[in-house]
Amino acid sequence: MIIKVLIFGSNGLVGKAVNKAFADNGSFEVFSSIRSDTNLFSYEETKNKIDETQPDLIVNAAARVGGIYANNTKRTEFILENLKINMNILEAAIEIPETKIINLGSSCIYPLDAENPIKESSFMDGKLEPTNSPYAMAKLSAIELGRSISNQYGHKIINLMPTNLYGPNDFFAEKDSHVIPGLIYRMHLAKISEESVFKIWGSGEPLREFLYVEDLAKAILFIVENNIETDLINIGSSEEVSIKELGFLLKEIIDYKGKIEFDTSKPDGNPRKLLDSSIINSHGWESTINLEEGLIRTYSWYKENILD
């Protein structure tokens, strides 16, 4: 039987990877939804898209995203836009309890002082990291709304909390990007301009876990194919690196010849954020693309697609 899949946000970093993973599998018929065909800020348009496609599975990969600078300076946009997207998709699906929903969140939902590696049980167990708390609150609200709908109407809604994602089709910019695409963008420019010093925000000491986006797409496909229905699941690589180590690894990959310095006047954010992915690992899924390989692939994609 062919399973019909509707992917919201299918033109973004996650959406394109998920779209490809399902489209390459003969068991699925994929319906892609992008901003130009469906305004997810509109309940009516969102519901119409669901009614048109009658999906067996909805993947919510739509979100307003960005790095520490964007999260901290556009706080209103981040909470409002993400709340609207998530509420409209989930409310529009209330009348179709037979449709499974994969709702993508973020590891930033977990408390600032959560014990590392962070287990799913840390959900709503403390204060959020201040620089991205509006985005985190929107994602927390989506989980709570999904659980309420599941409890009341019988839906199967699975909330996936991936660690920091990167890869092809990411958003590469000076200030509004996540850390990896932001560093690639700025360091490549510094290389071309032959700048002698490259500055990275913060002390470089915070520890982060990164996941290549194709691994997340494969995890979603794995969860669907294996009928895993745990309602909150971490998805991580279990590979931890400091921002300083990341900077010097990118320096080597990009072949930047200058000196790297750290701007300690800028915020570090959460000092450490490593997910406990033992639930998904116990089912047999593990990430396959290590950080160095993923960064090489991402920089190659950037040069071939963004710089043309």
Short mmCIF file of C-alpha atoms in Angstrom, two decimals:
data_model
loop_
_atom_site.label_atom_id
_atom_site.label_comp_id
_atom_site.label_asym_id
_atom_site.label_seq_id
_atom_site.Cartn_x
_atom_site.Cartn_y
_atom_site.Cartn_z
CA MET A 1 0.00 0.00 0.00
CA ILE A 2 1.28 3.45 -0.93
CA ILE A 3 1.37 5.86 2.02
CA LYS A 4 0.54 9.48 1.25
CA VAL A 5 2.90 11.93 2.98
CA LEU A 6 2.34 15.68 3.23
CA ILE A 7 5.51 17.62 4.10
CA PHE A 8 5.08 21.17 5.35
CA GLY A 9 8.17 23.35 5.00
CA SER A 10 9.50 21.16 2.20
CA ASN A 11 11.71 23.89 0.74
CA GLY A 12 13.96 24.30 3.80
CA LEU A 13 17.00 22.55 5.18
CA VAL A 14 15.01 19.77 6.85
CA GLY A 15 12.09 19.71 4.44
CA LYS A 16 14.20 19.09 1.34
CA ALA A 17 16.11 16.25 3.01
CA VAL A 18 12.89 14.64 4.28
CA ASN A 19 11.23 15.08 0.90
CA LYS A 20 14.10 13.27 -0.83
CA ALA A 21 14.23 10.44 1.72
CA PHE A 22 10.52 9.65 1.26
CA ALA A 23 10.45 10.29 -2.51
CA ASP A 24 13.34 7.84 -3.02
CA ASN A 25 11.35 5.14 -1.22
CA GLY A 26 8.75 3.44 -3.39
CA SER A 27 6.32 2.99 -0.50
CA PHE A 28 5.38 6.67 -0.31
CA GLU A 29 3.59 9.26 -2.41
CA VAL A 30 4.97 12.66 -1.40
CA PHE A 31 3.06 15.94 -1.42
CA SER A 32 5.31 18.95 -0.90
CA SER A 33 4.08 22.17 0.61
CA ILE A 34 6.05 25.41 0.47
CA ARG A 35 5.34 28.98 1.49
CA SER A 36 4.16 30.04 -1.99
CA ASP A 37 1.38 27.43 -2.15
CA THR A 38 0.25 27.43 1.50
CA ASN A 39 0.34 30.30 3.98
CA LEU A 40 0.76 28.43 7.26
CA PHE A 41 -0.11 31.62 9.16
CA SER A 42 -3.64 31.05 7.82
CA TYR A 43 -5.72 28.30 9.39
CA GLU A 44 -7.99 28.17 6.33
CA GLU A 45 -5.13 27.69 3.84
CA THR A 46 -3.48 25.12 6.08
CA LYS A 47 -6.68 23.11 6.45
CA ASN A 48 -7.39 23.34 2.72
CA LYS A 49 -3.97 21.86 1.95
CA ILE A 50 -4.60 18.94 4.30
CA ASP A 51 -8.11 18.40 2.90
CA GLU A 52 -6.78 18.43 -0.69
CA THR A 53 -4.10 15.81 -0.11
CA GLN A 54 -5.84 13.59 2.48
CA PRO A 55 -2.47 12.41 3.82
CA ASP A 56 -1.80 9.30 5.86
CA LEU A 57 1.20 11.09 7.39
CA ILE A 58 2.00 14.76 7.97
CA VAL A 59 5.58 15.87 8.57
CA ASN A 60 5.79 19.34 10.07
CA ALA A 61 9.21 20.67 9.05
CA ALA A 62 8.04 24.28 8.78
CA ALA A 63 9.56 26.83 11.14
CA ARG A 64 11.10 30.26 11.51
CA VAL A 65 14.69 29.41 12.46
CA GLY A 66 18.02 31.14 13.01
CA GLY A 67 21.14 31.28 15.13
CA ILE A 68 21.81 32.94 18.46
CA TYR A 69 21.82 36.49 17.00
CA ALA A 70 18.53 36.06 15.13
CA ASN A 71 16.85 34.33 18.07
CA ASN A 72 17.90 37.03 20.49
CA THR A 73 17.11 40.10 18.33
CA LYS A 74 13.89 38.93 16.64
CA ARG A 75 12.29 37.38 19.68
CA THR A 76 8.74 38.50 18.84
CA GLU A 77 8.86 37.10 15.30
CA PHE A 78 10.28 33.80 16.48
CA ILE A 79 7.55 33.09 19.02
CA LEU A 80 4.62 34.47 17.00
CA GLU A 81 5.46 32.84 13.67
CA ASN A 82 6.29 29.44 15.12
CA LEU A 83 3.18 29.44 17.32
CA LYS A 84 0.98 30.23 14.30
CA ILE A 85 2.56 27.52 12.13
CA ASN A 86 2.29 24.80 14.75
CA MET A 87 -1.18 25.71 15.97
CA ASN A 88 -2.66 25.87 12.48
CA ILE A 89 -1.23 22.52 11.38
CA LEU A 90 -2.25 20.70 14.56
CA GLU A 91 -5.70 22.26 14.80
CA ALA A 92 -6.39 21.59 11.12
CA ALA A 93 -5.62 17.91 11.71
CA ILE A 94 -8.04 17.45 14.62
CA GLU A 95 -10.77 16.04 12.36
CA ILE A 96 -8.47 13.33 10.90
CA PRO A 97 -7.29 11.25 13.90
CA GLU A 98 -6.23 8.43 11.55
CA THR A 99 -3.46 10.66 10.12
CA LYS A 100 -0.11 10.26 11.89
CA ILE A 101 1.87 13.44 12.53
CA ILE A 102 5.62 13.87 12.86
CA ASN A 103 6.21 17.21 14.57
CA LEU A 104 9.78 18.52 14.47
CA GLY A 105 10.99 20.47 17.46
CA SER A 106 14.45 21.39 18.71
CA SER A 107 16.84 20.48 21.49
CA CYS A 108 16.48 24.07 22.74
CA ILE A 109 13.22 23.04 24.43
CA TYR A 110 15.26 21.53 27.26
CA PRO A 111 16.20 23.52 30.37
CA LEU A 112 19.46 25.45 30.54
CA ASP A 113 20.65 23.42 33.55
CA ALA A 114 19.45 20.00 32.34
CA GLU A 115 21.86 17.18 33.10
CA ASN A 116 23.89 16.12 30.05
CA PRO A 117 23.34 13.95 28.07
CA ILE A 118 19.81 15.38 28.10
CA LYS A 119 17.03 12.83 28.38
CA GLU A 120 13.47 13.30 27.14
CA SER A 121 12.40 13.26 30.80
CA SER A 122 13.95 16.75 31.20
CA PHE A 123 10.97 18.14 29.27
CA MET A 124 9.61 21.24 31.09
CA ASP A 125 11.85 20.59 34.10
CA GLY A 126 13.53 23.99 34.42
CA LYS A 127 14.28 27.44 33.03
CA LEU A 128 15.11 27.87 29.35
CA GLU A 129 18.30 29.31 27.87
CA PRO A 130 17.51 33.06 27.65
CA THR A 131 18.77 33.83 24.12
CA ASN A 132 16.35 31.46 22.38
CA SER A 133 13.54 31.10 24.90
CA PRO A 134 10.80 32.53 22.59
CA TYR A 135 11.54 29.91 19.92
CA ALA A 136 11.72 27.22 22.60
CA MET A 137 8.38 28.30 24.09
CA ALA A 138 6.72 27.97 20.68
CA LYS A 139 8.11 24.45 20.28
CA LEU A 140 7.09 23.51 23.83
CA SER A 141 3.57 24.75 23.12
CA ALA A 142 3.39 22.56 20.02
CA ILE A 143 4.33 19.48 22.05
CA GLU A 144 1.74 20.27 24.71
CA LEU A 145 -0.93 20.96 22.09
CA GLY A 146 -0.06 17.73 20.28
CA ARG A 147 -0.30 15.75 23.50
CA SER A 148 -3.65 17.36 24.29
CA ILE A 149 -5.03 16.48 20.85
CA SER A 150 -3.70 12.93 21.12
CA ASN A 151 -5.27 12.47 24.54
CA GLN A 152 -8.62 13.93 23.55
CA TYR A 153 -9.04 12.76 19.95
CA GLY A 154 -6.76 9.74 19.63
CA HIS A 155 -4.12 11.05 17.22
CA LYS A 156 -0.62 9.56 16.91
CA ILE A 157 1.63 12.61 17.16
CA ILE A 158 5.36 12.00 17.46
CA ASN A 159 7.53 14.91 18.55
CA LEU A 160 11.14 14.66 17.40
CA MET A 161 13.80 16.77 19.07
CA PRO A 162 16.85 16.89 16.80
CA THR A 163 20.15 18.33 17.94
CA ASN A 164 21.80 21.19 16.01
CA LEU A 165 21.29 20.49 12.30
CA TYR A 166 23.39 21.46 9.30
CA GLY A 167 23.92 20.44 5.69
CA PRO A 168 22.91 21.24 2.09
CA ASN A 169 20.11 23.81 1.59
CA ASP A 170 20.89 25.52 4.90
CA PHE A 171 20.62 29.31 5.24
CA PHE A 172 24.06 30.87 4.87
CA ALA A 173 24.34 34.47 6.10
CA GLU A 174 26.46 36.71 8.31
CA LYS A 175 24.16 37.14 11.30
CA ASP A 176 20.86 35.25 11.00
CA SER A 177 22.27 31.76 10.33
CA HIS A 178 22.91 28.91 12.71
CA VAL A 179 26.51 28.48 13.78
CA ILE A 180 27.80 26.16 11.02
CA PRO A 181 26.33 27.91 7.95
CA GLY A 182 27.17 31.28 9.55
CA LEU A 183 30.80 30.29 10.07
CA ILE A 184 31.07 28.84 6.56
CA TYR A 185 29.63 32.01 5.03
CA ARG A 186 31.87 34.39 6.95
CA MET A 187 35.04 32.29 6.83
CA HIS A 188 34.78 31.76 3.08
CA LEU A 189 34.48 35.53 2.63
CA ALA A 190 37.46 36.04 4.95
CA LYS A 191 39.45 33.59 2.83
CA ILE A 192 38.55 35.32 -0.45
CA SER A 193 39.27 38.74 1.08
CA GLU A 194 42.54 37.46 2.58
CA GLU A 195 41.58 38.79 5.99
CA SER A 196 44.27 38.19 8.59
CA VAL A 197 41.90 37.68 11.54
CA PHE A 198 38.58 35.84 11.78
CA LYS A 199 36.45 36.41 14.88
CA ILE A 200 34.03 33.88 16.36
CA TRP A 201 31.32 34.90 18.83
CA GLY A 202 31.91 33.97 22.46
CA SER A 203 34.72 32.15 24.21
CA GLY A 204 34.70 29.06 21.99
CA GLU A 205 34.29 26.88 25.09
CA PRO A 206 30.62 25.80 24.78
CA LEU A 207 30.14 22.18 23.72
CA ARG A 208 27.71 21.30 20.97
CA GLU A 209 26.39 18.24 19.18
CA PHE A 210 25.68 18.48 15.45
CA LEU A 211 23.67 16.22 13.14
CA TYR A 212 23.91 16.13 9.36
CA VAL A 213 20.41 16.79 8.02
CA GLU A 214 20.29 13.64 5.85
CA ASP A 215 20.71 11.57 9.03
CA LEU A 216 17.62 13.25 10.51
CA ALA A 217 15.63 12.51 7.33
CA LYS A 218 16.67 8.86 7.55
CA ALA A 219 15.65 8.79 11.22
CA ILE A 220 12.17 10.06 10.35
CA LEU A 221 11.80 7.43 7.64
CA PHE A 222 13.06 4.79 10.08
CA ILE A 223 10.48 5.81 12.70
CA VAL A 224 7.63 5.64 10.18
CA GLU A 225 8.71 2.31 8.66
CA ASN A 226 9.13 0.71 12.09
CA ASN A 227 5.88 2.12 13.54
CA ILE A 228 7.65 3.73 16.50
CA GLU A 229 5.05 5.71 18.43
CA THR A 230 6.91 7.11 21.45
CA ASP A 231 5.61 10.67 21.57
CA LEU A 232 8.90 12.46 22.41
CA ILE A 233 12.19 11.26 20.91
CA ASN A 234 15.64 12.85 20.80
CA ILE A 235 17.58 12.56 17.55
CA GLY A 236 21.31 13.19 17.90
CA SER A 237 24.72 12.08 16.69
CA SER A 238 26.23 11.63 20.19
CA GLU A 239 29.33 13.41 18.78
CA GLU A 240 30.33 16.41 20.91
CA VAL A 241 32.64 19.25 19.88
CA SER A 242 33.53 22.68 21.27
CA ILE A 243 32.85 25.78 19.21
CA LYS A 244 36.62 26.36 19.23
CA GLU A 245 37.27 22.89 17.78
CA LEU A 246 34.53 23.48 15.22
CA GLY A 247 36.12 26.76 14.17
CA PHE A 248 39.55 25.20 13.63
CA LEU A 249 38.06 22.22 11.77
CA LEU A 250 36.28 24.59 9.39
CA LYS A 251 39.49 26.61 9.04
CA GLU A 252 41.18 23.47 7.68
CA ILE A 253 38.29 22.48 5.40
CA ILE A 254 37.83 25.98 3.97
CA ASP A 255 41.62 26.48 3.82
CA TYR A 256 41.49 29.84 5.56
CA LYS A 257 45.04 31.07 6.22
CA GLY A 258 44.38 33.76 8.83
CA LYS A 259 44.21 33.68 12.62
CA ILE A 260 41.08 32.76 14.59
CA GLU A 261 40.15 34.89 17.59
CA PHE A 262 37.19 34.68 19.99
CA ASP A 263 35.03 37.70 20.82
CA THR A 264 34.23 37.20 24.50
CA SER A 265 32.03 40.31 24.55
CA LYS A 266 29.41 38.23 22.71
CA PRO A 267 27.21 35.63 24.46
CA ASP A 268 28.11 31.95 24.54
CA GLY A 269 24.59 30.63 24.97
CA ASN A 270 24.13 27.26 26.67
CA PRO A 271 27.54 25.99 27.92
CA ARG A 272 26.80 22.39 26.95
CA LYS A 273 24.01 20.68 25.06
CA LEU A 274 24.32 16.96 24.31
CA LEU A 275 21.23 14.85 23.75
CA ASP A 276 20.67 11.38 25.10
CA SER A 277 19.54 9.51 21.97
CA SER A 278 19.28 6.11 23.63
CA ILE A 279 15.56 5.69 22.84
CA ILE A 280 15.98 5.95 19.06
CA ASN A 281 19.30 4.07 19.24
CA SER A 282 17.58 1.20 21.11
CA HIS A 283 15.31 0.69 18.10
CA GLY A 284 18.33 0.29 15.81
CA TRP A 285 18.88 3.76 14.34
CA GLU A 286 22.22 5.58 14.55
CA SER A 287 23.68 8.53 12.66
CA THR A 288 26.09 7.56 9.90
CA ILE A 289 27.79 10.81 8.81
CA ASN A 290 30.43 12.16 11.19
CA LEU A 291 31.05 15.87 11.67
CA GLU A 292 34.14 16.21 9.48
CA GLU A 293 32.53 14.37 6.56
CA GLY A 294 29.33 16.37 6.96
CA LEU A 295 31.21 19.68 7.01
CA ILE A 296 33.15 18.75 3.87
CA ARG A 297 29.90 17.88 2.10
CA THR A 298 28.23 21.07 3.30
CA TYR A 299 31.08 23.35 2.21
CA SER A 300 31.24 21.63 -1.18
CA TRP A 301 27.49 22.16 -1.61
CA TYR A 302 27.86 25.80 -0.59
CA LYS A 303 30.55 26.45 -3.18
CA GLU A 304 28.63 24.68 -5.94
CA ASN A 305 25.18 26.11 -5.24
CA ILE A 306 25.44 29.42 -3.39
CA LEU A 307 28.50 30.89 -5.07
CA ASP A 308 27.49 30.15 -8.69
#
